[in-house]
Amino acid sequence: MTAYTGQNLLDALDSQGLSDWQGRSDSIGTRLLTGDFATGLYLVNKIGAAAEEAGHHPDITLTFPHVDIQLTSHDTGAVTERDLDLAGKISELAASAGVKAGPDAE
């Protein structure tokens, strides 16, 4: 399994069209601007179901008015295909709910 770090991670995000995700030292993250708590909760539930189906679980912080998500593969200490695949699914879920990504606080 490929572990993505540094420029390889940034290139992988770019090649998979994940412009709403930011590369970090050992993870990727995004902030989804839900606008209200109910929309955030709805999206978190959808993300939770997708994560269960994938058998890969993000760190999620639900607040008013956004949801922060971080993905990493703890067994490798880096980002892997599992993270990129789930990030793509999360981005699709956000788009279908009319939620856009915004500036991410680290």
XYZ file of C-alpha atoms in Angstrom:
106
model
C 0.000 0.000 0.000
C 1.405 3.355 -1.056
C 1.966 5.893 1.707
C 1.647 9.465 0.446
C 3.615 12.258 2.097
C 5.037 15.606 1.079
C 4.878 16.469 -2.599
C 3.600 12.982 -3.478
C 0.577 13.659 -1.283
C -0.083 17.046 -2.869
C 0.253 15.500 -6.343
C -2.176 12.694 -5.402
C -4.758 15.195 -4.116
C -4.412 17.183 -7.327
C -4.597 14.167 -9.651
C -7.749 12.908 -7.923
C -9.451 16.303 -8.058
C -9.522 16.696 -4.269
C -8.951 20.446 -4.268
C -11.178 20.799 -1.200
C -8.680 18.766 0.881
C -5.407 20.008 2.360
C -2.305 17.877 2.751
C -0.727 17.801 6.202
C 2.347 16.011 7.516
C 0.595 12.649 8.008
C -3.050 13.283 7.090
C -5.481 15.187 4.890
C -8.208 17.471 6.116
C -11.099 19.632 5.050
C -13.572 22.043 6.590
C -17.125 21.755 5.284
C -19.175 24.924 5.680
C -22.580 23.551 6.623
C -24.071 26.868 7.741
C -26.097 25.310 10.508
C -25.952 22.479 13.005
C -28.763 20.390 11.468
C -27.042 20.268 8.071
C -23.770 19.379 9.780
C -25.395 16.549 11.687
C -27.064 15.255 8.512
C -23.708 15.279 6.710
C -21.871 13.624 9.617
C -24.425 10.801 9.575
C -23.935 10.315 5.820
C -20.145 10.357 6.254
C -20.413 7.875 9.123
C -22.380 5.439 6.962
C -19.835 5.760 4.136
C -16.973 5.233 6.587
C -18.591 2.096 7.991
C -19.094 0.757 4.479
C -15.435 1.460 3.649
C -14.163 0.094 6.965
C -12.078 3.261 7.328
C -12.956 5.979 9.819
C -12.180 9.704 9.781
C -11.785 12.018 12.731
C -14.827 14.313 12.610
C -15.553 17.481 14.576
C -19.099 18.805 14.290
C -19.592 22.428 15.305
C -21.827 25.312 14.361
C -21.423 26.228 11.464
C -18.962 23.697 10.023
C -17.647 20.143 10.104
C -13.893 19.447 10.219
C -12.671 16.116 8.888
C -9.245 14.536 9.086
C -8.183 11.294 7.411
C -5.065 9.209 7.982
C -4.148 5.542 7.897
C -2.913 4.906 11.416
C -1.302 1.600 10.452
C 1.090 3.394 8.064
C 1.352 6.774 9.782
C 0.546 8.421 6.458
C -2.159 8.967 3.870
C -2.996 5.939 1.707
C -5.418 5.085 -1.086
C -8.042 4.360 1.589
C -7.901 7.977 2.700
C -8.011 9.370 -0.823
C -10.953 7.133 -1.737
C -12.928 8.111 1.367
C -12.052 11.792 0.842
C -13.559 11.561 -2.637
C -16.717 9.977 -1.250
C -16.979 12.642 1.476
C -16.584 15.387 -1.128
C -19.390 13.797 -3.176
C -21.647 13.620 -0.113
C -20.940 17.265 0.725
C -21.666 18.379 -2.842
C -24.938 16.445 -2.914
C -25.967 18.217 0.308
C -25.051 21.626 -1.182
C -22.129 22.024 1.216
C -18.858 23.599 0.099
C -15.402 23.407 1.618
C -13.927 26.514 3.150
C -10.779 27.770 4.824
C -9.421 25.106 7.138
C -8.097 25.870 10.603
C -5.191 23.612 11.519
